[in-house]
Short mmCIF file of C-alpha atoms in Angstrom, two decimals:
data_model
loop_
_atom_site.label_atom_id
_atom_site.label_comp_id
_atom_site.label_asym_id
_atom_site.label_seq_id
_atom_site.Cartn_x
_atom_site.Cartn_y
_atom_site.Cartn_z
CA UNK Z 1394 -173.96 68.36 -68.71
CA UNK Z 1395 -176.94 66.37 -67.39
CA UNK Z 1396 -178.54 68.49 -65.73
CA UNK Z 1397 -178.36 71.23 -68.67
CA UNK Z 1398 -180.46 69.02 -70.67
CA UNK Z 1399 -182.95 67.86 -67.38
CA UNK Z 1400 -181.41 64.98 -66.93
CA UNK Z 1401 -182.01 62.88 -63.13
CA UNK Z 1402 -179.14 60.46 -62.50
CA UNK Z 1403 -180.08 57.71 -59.60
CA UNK Z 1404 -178.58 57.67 -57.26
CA UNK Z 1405 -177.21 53.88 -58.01
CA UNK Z 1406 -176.60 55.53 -61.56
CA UNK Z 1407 -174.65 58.50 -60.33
CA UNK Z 1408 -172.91 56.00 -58.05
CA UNK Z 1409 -171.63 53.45 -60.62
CA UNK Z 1410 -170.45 56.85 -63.15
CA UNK Z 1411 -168.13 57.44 -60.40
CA UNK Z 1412 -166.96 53.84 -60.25
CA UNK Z 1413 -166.30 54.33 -64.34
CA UNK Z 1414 -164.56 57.67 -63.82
CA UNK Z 1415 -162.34 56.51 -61.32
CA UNK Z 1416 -161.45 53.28 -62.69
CA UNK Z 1417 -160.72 54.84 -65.98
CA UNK Z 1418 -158.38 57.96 -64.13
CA UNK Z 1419 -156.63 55.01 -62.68
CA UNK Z 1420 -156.02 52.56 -66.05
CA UNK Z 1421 -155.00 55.76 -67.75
CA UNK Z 1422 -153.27 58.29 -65.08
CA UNK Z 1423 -151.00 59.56 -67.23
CA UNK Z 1424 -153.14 60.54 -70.47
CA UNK Z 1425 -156.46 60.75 -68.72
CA UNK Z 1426 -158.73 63.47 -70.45
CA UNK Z 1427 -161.64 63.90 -68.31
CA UNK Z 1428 -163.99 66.16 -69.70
CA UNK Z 1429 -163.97 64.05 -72.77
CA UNK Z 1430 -163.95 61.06 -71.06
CA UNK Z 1431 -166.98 61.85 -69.16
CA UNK Z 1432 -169.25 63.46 -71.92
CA UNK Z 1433 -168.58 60.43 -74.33
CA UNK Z 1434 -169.30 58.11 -71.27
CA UNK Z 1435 -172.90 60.25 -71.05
CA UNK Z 1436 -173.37 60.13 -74.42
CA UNK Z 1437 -173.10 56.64 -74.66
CA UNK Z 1438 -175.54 56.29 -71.48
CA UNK Z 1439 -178.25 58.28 -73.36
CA UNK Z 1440 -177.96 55.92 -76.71
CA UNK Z 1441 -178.14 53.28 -73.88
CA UNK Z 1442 -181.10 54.58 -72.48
CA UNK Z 1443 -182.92 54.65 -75.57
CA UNK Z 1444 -182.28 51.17 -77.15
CA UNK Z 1445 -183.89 50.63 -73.45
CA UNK Z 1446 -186.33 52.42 -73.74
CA UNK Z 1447 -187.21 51.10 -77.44
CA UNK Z 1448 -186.85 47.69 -75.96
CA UNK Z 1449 -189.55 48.23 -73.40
CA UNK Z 1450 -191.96 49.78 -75.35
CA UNK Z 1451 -194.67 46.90 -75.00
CA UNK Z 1452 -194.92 48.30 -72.25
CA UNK Z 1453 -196.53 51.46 -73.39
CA UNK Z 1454 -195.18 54.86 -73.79
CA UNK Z 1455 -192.61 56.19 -71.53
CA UNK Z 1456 -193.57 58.92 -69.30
CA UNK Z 1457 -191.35 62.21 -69.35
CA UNK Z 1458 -189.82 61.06 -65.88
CA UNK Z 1459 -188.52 57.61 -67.07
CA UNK Z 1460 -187.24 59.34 -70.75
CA UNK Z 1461 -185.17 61.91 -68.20
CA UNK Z 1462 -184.06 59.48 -66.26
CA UNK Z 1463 -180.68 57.54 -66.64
CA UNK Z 1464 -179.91 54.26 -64.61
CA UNK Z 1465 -177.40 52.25 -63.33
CA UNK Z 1466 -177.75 49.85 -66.84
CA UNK Z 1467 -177.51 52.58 -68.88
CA UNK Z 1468 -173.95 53.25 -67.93
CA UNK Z 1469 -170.64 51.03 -69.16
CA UNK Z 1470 -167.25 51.18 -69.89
CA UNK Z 1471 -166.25 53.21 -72.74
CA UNK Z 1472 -164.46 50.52 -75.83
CA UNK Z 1473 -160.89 51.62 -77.53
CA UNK Z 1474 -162.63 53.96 -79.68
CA UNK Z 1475 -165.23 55.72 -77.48
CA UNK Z 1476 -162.34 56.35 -75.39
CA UNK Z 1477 -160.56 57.70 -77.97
CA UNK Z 1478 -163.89 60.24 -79.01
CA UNK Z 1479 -165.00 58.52 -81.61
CA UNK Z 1480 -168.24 58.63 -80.86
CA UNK Z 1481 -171.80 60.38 -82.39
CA UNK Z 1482 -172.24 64.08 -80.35
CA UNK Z 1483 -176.06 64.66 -79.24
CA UNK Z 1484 -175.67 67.91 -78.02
#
């Protein structure tokens, strides 16, 4: 889905969305839906991203690299109801 849209994952990034994936698949074995699971964890990672990158913008404007770019930060646990898809679509 990432890479679609020109996404770059870091490695520490892509590392920790497999730490999520898993430890969701194993809290939820049963009734684990992964495709959704994963697109509202992304989706949630790029309004992440952006409240970082709004936060940093002191700094000056981002180039195209770092606005591609997701990061280890930028990735968390889903709540109750981003689990459960409620959650804004970008794409």
């Amino acid at each position: 889905m990432l890479k679609e849209r020109d996404y770059v994952v870091t490695h520490q990034a892509e590392w920790k969305l497999k730490q999520l994936i898993e430890r969701e698949k194993r809290l939820t074995e049963d009734a684990f839906s992964n495709a959704r699971y994963v697109r509202n964890l992304l989706e949630k990672a790029l309004r992440t991203q952006a409240v970082r990158l709004l936060q940093n913008g002191t700094v000056g404007v981002p180039s195209k690299q770092e606005l591609m770019t997701l990061r280890p930060d930028d990735f968390s646990p889903l709540s109750g109801n981003e689990r459960n898809g409620a959650t804004t679509h970008f794409f």
